[in-house]
Amino acid sequence: MKSLSLVFLSFLFFSFKPQAQENKSQYCTKVIVQDSMEVSMYSPTMFRFRISHLKGEKFPKNYDISFVIGKTTNWNGVHFTRKEDKNILYLNTDSVEIRVDKKNLTWSIWGRNNKRRICPSYGPVYGMFKDGYTIFDNVSAFNAPSKINRYTHWFYNPTTKNYTDTYLEEDLIEDTYFIYGPSYVTLFVQMNDLLGAEPLLPKKGYGFFQTQHLSCSGSQSQLMEVAKKFRDRNIPLDNLILDFEWGDGCVDGKEVTWGSQMTWAKNYTYPLSPTQMIKKLDSMNIDVMLIHHNAPDFKNRKHQGWTETVVDEQTWWNNYKQSLDMGIRGTWQDTRINDITDSYIYNRTQEYYGNDNKRVLFLGCRKMVALNPWDFRFSAIPTENMIGTRRYPYHWTEDCSSSWNEMAFQLKAINNTYGPMSGYSYIASDVIASNWRIQARWNQFTALSAIARSHNSKPWSGNIDLNDFTNKIKITGRDSVTIKDQVEKEQKETAEESIRKHLQLRYRLLPYIYSYAFVNYLTGMPVTRPLLLAYSNDYICSSDAWPYEYMLGDNILVAPVYGDFNSMEIYLPKGYDWIDYNTKQVYKNGGIITYNTSDINTMPIFVKAGAIIPMRQESNWINAKIADIITFDIYPTKHSDFTLYEDDGETINYQKGIYAKTHITCEKNDNIIVSINKPIGSYKGQPVSRTLFVKINGIEYQPQAIKINNHTLPNWKYDAGNKSILVEIQCSANDNTTIVVQP
């Protein structure tokens, strides 16, 4: 009996000896297996399995943080126990058990208590998620096809704060990451912690981006004419992007190698100098970005993809800084498969802004299209991407074709599979439509995505000459291309009305979109969420059976028309009442509906009952220095709430906690009670007092009285036709406000 007790006690000691956790000099908790595997524990449910083929020291400290990782400070220690038998090493955290086969170094994840195998499993993959977990390497999840080397080569240097200084040439380190939720919410939070957050764009970056691409016939006068027409035609615009015509690939009106120039083409130097032109556009509340088909030849810039021209690093930065100094707001790096390069330029630009702390406008390539118009390469998934690139906004899907099929692919890719379900909120497509009807529908969902950009003909145009457009943007054989005269023809049928309508709605929704952009920054939960993500507990949604619908934030369901339909089935998640934003018709308890889509200028949009939607005044541009006049558009249920996020809109001070959050609630019982709490936090330019409006929808009666802070309000409006009340209030930043609607 004594010997059995000793054996049992010895087994307990051997099997469950706690490991030291608080080694502050160590980046994270680590376990070495058979000398060549390192298990890095970032949390009880988030790990990296590294296999090293290095000679000598297998796991040098300077290789700790690879490019995929955005967290550069030490992790908290992870408590675990360890045991092993002849074949298997068992590592138990508070949440799961890791089992490592000591012979072949394969691993699996099991439930901590029920011993159910979590991974590997056999469910379907949605984006980068499967059965409540994700597995990824440097380039893709679940070993999805990639043209990029999967080995780890670039590492963060804590001294220089740079990911390119430390480089491993040989294919000697294999990294695989595992994160277990099991809910999407906890998966996104952990991904955000590990990979790094998507930064906020400048507030103007949530406005509309129009790209001017007129080949080398483009000129300053044409650019200024476009800007004026946007304003004259009442179409919202905040950002103009100049393609290679600005000087990147044009000299004296003739095309040269793209990226071989970094000085302004002659056509853009008169009648105003480039600086004067930028100031003039700024006076029209329009920012300017430039495209670059070149990149700086920095240290360890290796194994990058297509770059038309590589420039001496200092020369490149000197020229780029001149553009920034004259007021250019950022670069579109059309240097594809260049994730390390793009991140390097983005971070260096952010450093250059220095004491101003300005946010950087930056556009890179995610490369996912159903069909490239001249190249039949496989591009239907982002095969040329590194996961760490989510740390800069925003991305472009690459040159795409122009059909209904392409539009449907882009819709699903941007707002489902390769956008939010892969950890990316900010992705835009070119919107190259072969006819005005596709252009209208494509621009509709673009207007209500996280980012809105067009590379198409001007919104007041109708059908475009696709062959001419394709010739302008093709990469090979350009020398033999004859570009047609840029004669703008007015056409009877155009997408202009639809584009104006939906962009104006986007601009009114800016406070709502911007608040969810901050949620994305804090938690990783994307701005747009496919029904699969937003309603994962609804079995009809959980299998991605409605892939073209998505939620904009928590409260707005967008159901884009993705074909030339006169009617379309739409699924409204059950258990909620939904209000048609266009007609105000109420759909009780959700379900499948058939919707009339014959009106080309109307996109189906639904508001979830209980929504509190902050909207701003009508405006065709965004000025972050002027406080918006907010209307809280409320669709009352028993209880609902919303948190309005606000900051200075221009700097990265939000990363230091310098911002304000206003919590709004609505209770519906005998009375309707709306409470607007005083803001928590502050920022430069925050208004001391402001005018707010509260619009309460679904009111079947004219109320007897409305009180604000227990005082009867004499002036308010009841709209019997729309069944709504509109209340105007004056608020101080230091006061709480309560509105009571009495029947």
XYZ file of C-alpha atoms in Angstrom:
743
model
C 0.000 0.000 0.000
C 2.863 2.328 0.869
C 4.628 1.708 -2.446
C 1.415 2.343 -4.356
C 0.981 5.657 -2.541
C 4.513 6.701 -3.379
C 3.994 5.794 -7.014
C 0.732 7.769 -7.084
C 2.308 10.822 -5.443
C 5.235 10.612 -7.839
C 2.783 10.474 -10.758
C 0.928 13.535 -9.478
C 4.151 15.509 -9.151
C 5.368 14.466 -12.575
C 2.052 15.037 -14.311
C 0.707 18.241 -12.866
C 3.656 20.312 -11.802
C 2.736 23.988 -12.392
C 5.070 25.906 -14.652
C 6.629 29.279 -13.770
C 4.502 31.996 -15.390
C 5.823 35.434 -14.512
C 9.103 35.629 -16.377
C 8.884 39.291 -17.393
C 11.898 39.029 -19.677
C 10.016 36.539 -21.827
C 7.667 37.677 -24.562
C 5.171 34.925 -23.770
C 4.795 31.570 -22.006
C 6.686 28.862 -23.919
C 7.150 25.108 -23.883
C 9.923 23.345 -25.832
C 9.108 19.932 -27.296
C 11.832 17.552 -28.477
C 14.250 20.474 -28.938
C 12.828 21.520 -32.331
C 9.237 22.554 -31.480
C 8.238 25.582 -29.436
C 4.653 26.043 -28.231
C 4.049 29.740 -27.560
C 1.034 30.419 -25.360
C -0.480 33.881 -25.787
C -3.685 33.079 -23.899
C -5.400 29.914 -22.618
C -6.952 29.494 -26.076
C -4.386 31.084 -28.433
C -1.092 29.397 -29.375
C 1.698 29.266 -31.918
C 3.355 25.988 -32.861
C 6.832 26.711 -34.204
C 9.096 24.093 -35.755
C 12.676 25.263 -36.120
C 15.272 23.879 -38.497
C 17.893 26.379 -37.356
C 21.323 25.096 -36.477
C 22.622 25.944 -33.040
C 20.126 27.944 -31.008
C 16.695 26.817 -32.178
C 14.564 29.661 -30.870
C 16.477 32.958 -30.763
C 14.696 35.806 -29.010
C 15.039 38.089 -32.028
C 12.731 35.760 -33.978
C 9.942 35.885 -31.370
C 7.615 38.323 -33.136
C 6.990 37.555 -36.789
C 5.310 39.887 -39.273
C 1.908 38.292 -38.710
C 1.937 39.414 -35.056
C 0.952 42.962 -34.162
C 1.356 42.799 -30.376
C 4.903 43.862 -29.602
C 4.675 44.063 -25.794
C 4.873 41.052 -23.484
C 1.833 38.850 -22.964
C 0.528 37.941 -19.537
C 1.681 34.533 -18.385
C -0.557 31.564 -19.157
C -1.064 29.049 -16.357
C -0.846 25.456 -17.504
C -0.006 21.961 -16.309
C 2.116 19.420 -18.096
C 2.216 15.648 -18.273
C 3.444 13.133 -20.787
C 3.593 9.477 -21.598
C 5.748 7.584 -24.048
C 4.139 9.098 -27.141
C 2.166 12.226 -26.177
C 2.885 15.491 -24.366
C -0.233 16.944 -22.689
C -0.411 20.692 -21.957
C -3.528 21.784 -20.084
C -4.494 25.446 -19.853
C -7.588 26.634 -18.018
C -9.579 26.205 -21.235
C -8.190 23.461 -23.471
C -5.740 20.590 -23.648
C -2.950 20.532 -26.223
C -1.717 17.096 -27.259
C 1.598 16.919 -29.108
C 2.789 13.704 -30.725
C 6.426 13.607 -29.620
C 7.516 11.536 -32.599
C 6.174 13.518 -35.547
C 5.368 16.812 -33.702
C 1.777 16.915 -34.920
C -0.746 18.375 -32.492
C -4.430 18.442 -31.653
C -6.662 20.472 -29.327
C -9.140 18.896 -26.911
C -11.768 20.134 -24.488
C -10.279 20.722 -21.040
C -13.099 19.056 -19.159
C -15.080 16.878 -21.542
C -12.027 15.617 -23.471
C -13.865 16.205 -26.749
C -11.562 16.766 -29.684
C -11.880 20.357 -30.885
C -9.266 20.318 -33.632
C -8.879 18.850 -36.155
C -12.561 18.688 -37.034
C -14.578 18.188 -40.190
C -16.932 21.147 -40.444
C -16.974 23.647 -43.325
C -14.608 26.618 -43.466
C -16.129 30.120 -43.537
C -13.494 32.713 -44.349
C -10.765 31.785 -41.881
C -13.025 30.095 -39.313
C -14.123 26.512 -38.754
C -16.081 24.927 -35.902
C -15.291 27.740 -33.489
C -11.564 28.041 -34.179
C -9.031 29.179 -36.757
C -5.655 27.822 -37.870
C -3.395 29.969 -40.018
C 0.212 30.510 -41.005
C 1.809 33.667 -42.380
C -0.329 33.760 -45.504
C -3.601 31.860 -45.205
C -5.965 29.915 -42.984
C -6.426 26.163 -43.201
C -3.650 25.876 -45.761
C -5.666 27.663 -48.457
C -3.751 28.062 -51.745
C -1.115 30.783 -51.735
C 1.662 31.939 -54.038
C 3.635 33.322 -51.093
C 6.228 31.366 -49.141
C 4.649 30.047 -45.926
C 7.874 30.060 -43.922
C 8.559 32.901 -41.501
C 11.157 35.371 -42.783
C 10.532 38.863 -41.342
C 10.553 39.690 -37.631
C 9.867 42.704 -35.437
C 12.913 44.544 -34.089
C 12.010 46.106 -30.696
C 14.914 48.555 -30.937
C 14.018 50.033 -34.322
C 10.292 49.136 -34.083
C 10.568 47.800 -37.602
C 9.527 44.493 -39.179
C 12.139 44.568 -41.939
C 15.442 44.867 -40.047
C 15.492 41.234 -38.908
C 15.284 38.835 -41.816
C 15.880 35.093 -42.196
C 16.748 34.188 -45.760
C 16.418 30.406 -45.553
C 13.196 28.431 -45.133
C 13.996 27.308 -41.603
C 11.082 28.389 -39.380
C 7.563 26.992 -39.737
C 4.841 28.790 -37.770
C 1.239 27.716 -37.301
C -1.246 29.672 -35.177
C -4.352 28.361 -33.441
C -7.163 30.374 -31.818
C -10.246 28.903 -30.176
C -13.383 30.958 -29.484
C -15.627 29.115 -29.679
C -17.846 32.160 -30.410
C -17.052 34.547 -33.241
C -16.951 37.424 -30.752
C -14.142 35.874 -28.716
C -12.336 34.738 -31.865
C -12.271 38.290 -33.218
C -11.113 39.754 -29.898
C -8.180 37.341 -29.742
C -7.288 37.882 -33.400
C -7.321 41.618 -32.769
C -4.943 41.164 -29.834
C -2.564 38.897 -31.731
C -2.567 40.324 -35.256
C -3.042 43.960 -34.281
C -6.038 46.226 -34.781
C -7.167 47.804 -38.033
C -6.465 51.521 -37.490
C -9.121 54.158 -38.002
C -8.996 56.061 -41.257
C -9.210 59.845 -41.075
C -12.883 60.719 -40.743
C -12.852 61.977 -44.344
C -11.692 58.471 -45.293
C -15.202 57.247 -44.515
C -16.468 59.490 -47.268
C -16.369 58.672 -50.990
C -13.162 58.054 -53.015
C -13.262 58.765 -56.754
C -10.341 57.654 -58.907
C -9.446 59.642 -62.011
C -7.935 57.415 -64.684
C -7.659 59.128 -68.055
C -4.313 57.672 -69.085
C -1.761 60.274 -70.140
C -4.450 62.537 -71.564
C -5.495 63.425 -68.020
C -4.945 66.990 -66.939
C -5.396 69.404 -64.062
C -8.276 71.109 -65.851
C -10.116 67.788 -66.204
C -9.515 66.976 -62.556
C -10.841 70.331 -61.388
C -13.821 69.962 -63.712
C -14.624 66.578 -62.166
C -14.415 68.031 -58.653
C -16.724 70.892 -59.642
C -19.240 68.541 -61.229
C -19.434 66.471 -58.052
C -20.319 69.606 -56.148
C -22.662 70.992 -58.827
C -24.526 67.700 -59.149
C -24.915 67.258 -55.398
C -22.948 63.990 -55.296
C -20.940 63.487 -52.076
C -17.154 63.344 -52.437
C -14.234 63.680 -50.046
C -11.262 62.081 -51.784
C -9.861 62.170 -55.320
C -7.234 59.599 -56.332
C -4.968 60.359 -59.282
C -3.781 57.391 -61.301
C -0.449 57.237 -63.146
C -1.335 60.283 -65.269
C -0.280 62.629 -62.428
C 3.389 61.938 -63.195
C 3.937 58.352 -62.105
C 3.878 57.061 -65.676
C 3.462 60.043 -68.018
C 5.902 62.519 -69.541
C 4.786 65.210 -72.016
C 1.468 63.443 -72.548
C 3.141 60.145 -73.433
C 3.195 56.983 -71.373
C 6.478 55.780 -69.929
C 7.266 52.898 -67.584
C 4.871 53.175 -64.677
C 6.561 54.335 -61.509
C 9.616 55.623 -63.319
C 8.641 59.212 -62.463
C 7.857 60.866 -59.128
C 7.472 64.425 -60.329
C 4.283 66.035 -61.613
C 3.463 65.649 -65.281
C 3.270 68.908 -67.213
C -0.510 68.561 -67.650
C -0.902 68.891 -63.873
C 1.309 71.960 -63.387
C -0.886 74.636 -64.994
C -2.750 76.904 -64.700
C -2.114 76.202 -60.992
C 1.008 74.721 -59.487
C 0.413 71.281 -57.894
C 0.482 72.905 -54.446
C -2.052 75.522 -55.519
C -4.214 72.819 -57.090
C -4.222 70.809 -53.857
C -5.091 73.916 -51.843
C -7.893 74.731 -54.255
C -9.328 71.238 -53.884
C -8.923 71.514 -50.119
C -11.024 74.677 -50.219
C -13.693 72.510 -51.874
C -13.303 70.020 -48.976
C -11.616 67.430 -51.208
C -8.434 65.540 -50.299
C -6.018 64.085 -52.865
C -4.157 60.764 -53.010
C -1.588 59.729 -55.596
C -1.012 56.290 -57.084
C 2.521 54.876 -57.050
C 3.743 52.010 -59.198
C 7.148 52.154 -57.543
C 8.567 51.306 -54.141
C 11.625 52.195 -52.068
C 14.412 49.631 -52.134
C 14.718 49.288 -48.366
C 16.750 46.774 -46.365
C 15.556 43.169 -46.760
C 13.001 44.014 -49.409
C 13.043 40.498 -50.816
C 10.589 38.061 -52.345
C 8.031 40.779 -52.962
C 5.690 40.687 -55.927
C 5.057 42.861 -58.932
C 6.591 46.297 -58.645
C 6.929 48.160 -61.907
C 9.847 50.281 -60.683
C 12.126 50.006 -57.638
C 13.709 53.282 -56.506
C 16.631 54.053 -54.212
C 15.110 54.270 -50.745
C 16.211 57.782 -49.833
C 15.292 59.126 -53.276
C 11.828 57.579 -53.005
C 11.191 59.038 -49.561
C 12.488 62.472 -50.511
C 10.050 62.623 -53.423
C 7.148 61.188 -51.456
C 7.726 63.618 -48.572
C 7.547 66.513 -51.024
C 4.081 65.332 -52.009
C 3.023 64.985 -48.373
C 4.365 68.454 -47.587
C 2.308 70.019 -50.358
C -0.859 68.443 -48.934
C -1.199 65.006 -50.531
C -2.984 62.783 -47.994
C -1.449 59.418 -48.867
C -0.569 56.815 -51.466
C -2.251 54.041 -53.367
C 0.561 51.490 -53.674
C -0.284 49.665 -56.869
C 2.715 47.408 -56.238
C 1.007 44.067 -55.955
C 1.920 41.137 -53.695
C 4.033 43.584 -51.706
C 2.647 43.175 -48.196
C 5.937 43.826 -46.405
C 6.588 46.820 -48.651
C 3.110 48.253 -48.132
C 3.367 47.912 -44.354
C 6.809 49.483 -44.371
C 5.601 52.511 -46.353
C 2.485 52.876 -44.203
C 4.447 52.796 -40.944
C 7.168 55.131 -42.220
C 4.517 57.592 -43.400
C 2.867 57.473 -39.987
C 6.254 58.231 -38.408
C 6.792 61.108 -40.841
C 3.631 62.831 -39.655
C 5.348 62.889 -36.260
C 4.042 65.482 -33.828
C 0.912 66.111 -35.887
C -0.143 62.494 -35.281
C -2.116 62.548 -38.527
C -3.783 59.374 -39.696
C -2.404 57.983 -42.919
C -4.490 57.360 -46.008
C -3.096 54.245 -47.609
C -4.424 51.812 -50.203
C -2.867 48.417 -50.935
C -3.835 45.335 -52.949
C -5.695 42.297 -51.559
C -5.956 40.737 -55.040
C -9.242 38.851 -55.288
C -11.428 38.967 -58.386
C -13.731 36.556 -60.149
C -12.153 37.456 -63.485
C -9.334 39.785 -64.415
C -10.337 41.500 -67.698
C -7.197 40.491 -69.573
C -5.463 37.845 -67.497
C -6.925 34.454 -66.661
C -4.823 33.812 -63.574
C -6.549 32.208 -60.599
C -7.466 35.146 -58.383
C -10.773 34.054 -56.870
C -9.176 33.933 -53.423
C -6.430 36.251 -52.110
C -3.541 33.911 -52.947
C -0.944 36.665 -52.707
C -1.579 38.031 -49.241
C 0.066 38.003 -45.830
C -2.233 38.025 -42.828
C -0.416 40.812 -40.969
C -1.455 43.372 -43.584
C -4.732 44.048 -41.752
C -2.704 46.550 -39.698
C -3.018 49.149 -42.439
C -6.239 50.361 -44.049
C -7.410 49.990 -46.653
C -7.344 47.384 -49.471
C -8.407 47.073 -53.076
C -9.549 43.831 -54.716
C -7.541 44.367 -57.942
C -8.513 44.995 -61.570
C -11.836 43.236 -62.025
C -14.247 42.438 -64.815
C -17.597 44.125 -65.265
C -20.466 41.629 -65.254
C -23.299 40.846 -62.857
C -21.289 37.788 -61.851
C -18.264 39.909 -60.978
C -20.414 42.315 -58.996
C -21.922 39.426 -57.011
C -18.454 37.995 -56.369
C -17.153 41.349 -55.174
C -20.200 41.807 -52.919
C -19.644 38.475 -51.180
C -15.857 38.792 -51.091
C -15.850 42.314 -49.617
C -18.655 41.950 -47.083
C -18.348 38.271 -46.249
C -15.689 35.711 -47.161
C -12.484 37.690 -47.752
C -13.447 40.814 -45.842
C -15.012 40.481 -42.384
C -14.787 36.679 -42.251
C -11.054 36.996 -42.848
C -10.469 39.847 -40.412
C -10.562 42.747 -42.910
C -13.123 45.553 -42.720
C -11.716 48.006 -45.247
C -11.839 46.599 -48.782
C -13.070 48.395 -51.913
C -13.529 47.319 -55.521
C -13.148 49.227 -58.758
C -16.893 49.212 -59.623
C -16.219 48.661 -63.308
C -19.679 47.956 -64.709
C -20.433 47.000 -68.293
C -23.749 48.858 -68.213
C -25.463 51.499 -66.133
C -27.761 49.048 -64.331
C -24.852 47.031 -62.963
C -23.124 50.300 -62.136
C -26.157 51.413 -60.124
C -26.410 48.181 -58.149
C -22.651 47.933 -57.578
C -22.444 51.472 -56.250
C -25.401 50.824 -53.944
C -23.678 48.221 -51.791
C -20.391 50.102 -52.101
C -22.070 53.124 -50.503
C -23.072 51.015 -47.494
C -19.845 49.052 -47.063
C -17.060 49.957 -44.637
C -15.273 51.889 -47.396
C -16.655 53.508 -50.566
C -14.539 53.934 -53.696
C -15.036 53.934 -57.451
C -12.599 53.608 -60.338
C -15.428 53.783 -62.842
C -16.466 56.517 -65.215
C -17.932 59.574 -63.584
C -21.265 58.988 -61.825
C -23.168 61.186 -64.256
C -22.075 59.016 -67.175
C -24.028 56.023 -68.471
C -22.526 53.000 -70.189
C -18.778 53.085 -70.711
C -16.529 51.739 -73.463
C -15.065 48.760 -71.633
C -12.470 47.990 -74.282
C -11.155 51.518 -74.020
C -11.063 51.338 -70.223
C -9.349 47.949 -70.251
C -6.700 49.235 -72.615
C -5.932 52.071 -70.213
C -5.210 49.806 -67.277
C -3.622 46.749 -68.869
C -0.095 45.993 -67.726
C 1.442 44.327 -70.782
C 1.315 45.496 -74.395
C 0.523 49.091 -73.516
C 2.891 50.494 -76.127
C 0.569 49.363 -78.925
C -2.601 50.765 -77.345
C -4.340 53.781 -78.841
C -6.445 55.589 -76.259
C -9.627 57.134 -77.563
C -10.421 60.790 -77.078
C -11.941 61.499 -73.672
C -15.240 62.865 -74.923
C -17.886 62.736 -72.239
C -21.278 61.901 -73.664
C -24.432 62.632 -71.725
C -26.750 59.626 -71.746
C -30.391 59.349 -70.862
C -30.094 56.273 -68.653
C -27.398 56.500 -65.989
C -26.709 55.403 -62.430
C -26.369 59.008 -61.260
C -29.634 59.207 -59.324
C -28.948 55.956 -57.489
C -25.346 56.881 -56.717
C -26.368 60.287 -55.379
C -29.156 58.806 -53.248
C -27.081 56.081 -51.611
C -23.951 58.162 -51.102
C -26.067 60.844 -49.444
C -27.432 58.137 -47.148
C -23.883 56.999 -46.373
C -22.889 60.541 -45.446
C -25.887 60.885 -43.140
C -24.938 57.564 -41.518
C -21.348 58.662 -40.838
C -21.728 58.868 -37.001
C -23.164 55.341 -37.020
C -20.473 53.920 -39.339
C -17.696 55.728 -37.475
C -18.888 54.356 -34.131
C -18.661 50.809 -35.481
C -15.246 51.554 -36.975
C -14.103 52.225 -33.421
C -15.728 48.974 -32.242
C -13.710 47.242 -34.951
C -10.512 48.910 -33.727
C -11.158 47.857 -30.115
C -12.539 44.357 -30.595
C -11.870 43.253 -34.165
C -15.615 42.873 -34.805
C -15.934 44.128 -38.414
C -17.951 47.139 -39.536
C -19.991 44.948 -41.896
C -21.018 41.479 -40.732
C -22.512 38.761 -42.949
C -25.572 37.070 -41.431
C -23.344 34.071 -40.756
C -21.383 36.223 -38.312
C -24.125 38.509 -37.000
C -26.661 35.726 -36.346
C -24.531 32.632 -35.861
C -27.127 31.136 -33.490
C -29.772 31.235 -36.228
C -29.432 27.907 -38.047
C -30.705 29.494 -41.264
C -27.807 31.973 -41.134
C -25.082 29.790 -39.619
C -24.417 27.855 -42.839
C -23.977 31.059 -44.880
C -27.156 30.306 -46.813
C -27.682 34.061 -47.429
C -24.149 35.141 -48.409
C -25.086 38.377 -50.190
C -26.863 39.970 -47.231
C -24.979 41.621 -44.404
C -25.407 43.797 -41.370
C -23.939 47.289 -41.297
C -23.170 47.417 -37.596
C -25.753 45.787 -35.333
C -28.885 47.510 -36.537
C -29.010 47.878 -40.337
C -29.502 44.897 -42.650
C -28.365 45.494 -46.239
C -29.678 43.164 -48.955
C -28.008 44.294 -52.200
C -29.600 43.322 -55.492
C -26.907 41.148 -57.066
C -28.539 40.409 -60.417
C -30.913 41.919 -62.956
C -33.944 40.892 -60.896
C -37.480 42.287 -60.650
C -37.942 40.478 -57.348
C -35.663 38.793 -54.853
C -35.988 36.609 -51.787
C -34.580 38.154 -48.613
C -34.116 36.541 -45.222
C -34.767 38.667 -42.157
C -33.423 36.845 -39.065
C -36.250 35.427 -37.001
C -37.025 36.623 -33.511
C -36.826 40.297 -34.462
C -39.138 42.803 -36.083
C -37.633 44.520 -39.129
C -38.614 47.874 -40.628
C -38.159 48.527 -44.338
C -36.037 51.688 -44.368
C -37.511 52.795 -47.690
C -41.223 52.185 -47.051
C -41.380 51.841 -43.219
C -43.304 48.559 -43.620
C -42.833 46.351 -40.554
C -42.015 42.638 -40.919
C -42.940 40.951 -37.651
C -40.586 38.260 -36.352
C -38.543 38.127 -39.558
C -38.486 35.212 -42.006
C -38.130 34.871 -45.778
C -39.844 37.598 -47.789
C -40.144 38.282 -51.515
C -39.130 41.851 -52.266
C -39.951 43.921 -55.334
C -36.615 45.038 -56.813
C -37.906 46.496 -60.093
C -36.920 50.036 -59.047
C -33.250 50.247 -60.038
C -32.740 53.204 -57.698
C -33.842 51.356 -54.553
C -31.717 48.907 -52.578
C -33.492 46.838 -49.896
C -32.430 48.132 -46.460
C -33.979 47.076 -43.171
C -33.666 48.447 -39.655
C -33.870 46.096 -36.680
C -36.563 47.062 -34.188
C -34.934 48.692 -31.181
C -32.288 50.421 -33.280
C -30.836 53.749 -32.240
C -29.072 55.160 -35.292
C -27.103 58.419 -35.009
C -27.279 60.391 -38.247
C -25.736 63.689 -39.253
C -26.985 66.629 -41.264
C -27.185 66.389 -45.044
C -23.785 67.259 -46.489
C -21.694 66.306 -49.498
C -18.409 66.320 -47.612
C -16.956 65.732 -44.160
C -15.240 68.381 -42.063
C -13.796 66.813 -38.931
C -13.226 70.229 -37.364
C -16.942 71.058 -37.282
C -19.215 69.138 -34.911
C -22.050 67.356 -36.663
C -25.674 68.046 -35.877
C -26.755 64.604 -34.715
C -30.230 63.119 -35.103
C -30.847 59.945 -33.105
C -33.171 57.930 -35.340
C -34.923 55.547 -32.925
C -37.145 52.517 -33.561
C -38.306 51.738 -30.022
C -38.801 48.319 -28.462
C -38.876 47.356 -24.796
C -35.214 48.286 -24.313
C -32.386 49.328 -26.603
C -29.147 51.275 -26.437
C -26.281 52.625 -28.512
C -22.856 54.126 -27.803
C -21.862 57.061 -30.013
C -18.116 57.331 -30.539
C -16.495 60.700 -31.368
C -12.932 61.986 -31.635
C -10.977 64.674 -33.493
C -11.248 62.701 -36.735
C -7.693 63.421 -37.865
C -5.050 62.253 -35.391
C -4.067 58.944 -33.816
C -4.848 60.304 -30.351
C -7.717 57.820 -30.173
C -5.031 55.157 -29.682
C -4.110 56.950 -26.460
C -7.681 56.965 -25.174
C -8.429 60.539 -26.236
C -12.037 60.343 -27.399
C -15.616 60.634 -26.114
C -18.369 58.033 -25.864
C -22.021 58.954 -25.386
C -24.414 56.250 -24.237
C -28.036 56.510 -25.375
C -30.879 54.276 -24.167
C -34.548 53.932 -25.061
C -37.216 52.263 -22.894
C -40.729 51.572 -24.136
C -43.391 50.783 -21.544
C -46.399 53.000 -20.889
C -44.178 55.892 -21.914
C -41.189 56.079 -24.232
C -38.117 57.257 -22.339
C -34.955 58.285 -24.198
C -31.863 58.974 -22.077
C -28.815 60.713 -23.552
C -26.017 60.450 -21.020
C -23.275 63.022 -20.822
C -20.160 62.037 -22.795
C -17.443 60.051 -21.078
C -14.019 61.279 -22.131
C -12.961 64.259 -24.201
C -10.955 65.251 -27.256
C -9.645 68.402 -28.890
C -12.470 70.276 -30.579
C -15.230 68.566 -28.602
C -18.274 70.867 -28.474
C -19.176 72.295 -25.078
C -22.821 72.423 -26.100
C -24.651 71.260 -29.194
C -27.996 70.941 -30.908
C -29.345 67.406 -31.108
C -32.503 65.959 -32.594
C -34.365 62.867 -31.488
C -36.613 61.171 -34.033
C -38.845 58.419 -32.658
C -40.462 56.155 -35.253
C -43.501 53.906 -35.156
C -45.695 56.323 -33.199
C -49.327 55.537 -34.030
C -50.732 58.486 -32.106
C -50.054 62.133 -31.409
C -48.656 62.200 -27.859
C -50.316 64.215 -25.119
C -47.021 65.695 -23.966
C -43.258 65.429 -24.280
C -41.013 66.304 -21.370
C -37.289 67.000 -21.251
C -35.679 66.654 -17.824
C -39.157 66.900 -16.239
C -40.012 70.119 -18.092
C -42.813 70.105 -20.654
C -41.535 70.814 -24.146
C -43.830 73.245 -25.998
C -42.417 72.749 -29.499
C -42.134 69.368 -31.168
C -43.364 67.848 -34.399
C -45.565 64.844 -35.038
C -45.566 63.461 -38.593
C -48.729 61.397 -38.946
C -47.799 60.177 -42.427
C -44.452 58.748 -41.312
C -45.699 57.985 -37.787
C -42.768 59.752 -36.169
C -41.944 62.462 -33.634
C -39.082 64.930 -34.036
C -37.723 66.678 -30.957
C -35.006 69.345 -30.957
C -32.904 69.745 -27.819
C -29.946 71.816 -26.677
C -27.390 69.759 -24.754
C -24.435 70.612 -22.590
C -21.453 68.274 -22.601
C -21.757 68.041 -18.817
C -25.435 67.177 -18.561
C -27.619 64.093 -18.878
C -30.797 64.541 -20.885
C -34.010 62.539 -20.494
C -36.926 62.757 -22.922
C -40.289 61.281 -21.946
C -43.037 60.777 -24.526
C -46.436 60.460 -22.836
C -49.357 58.840 -24.693
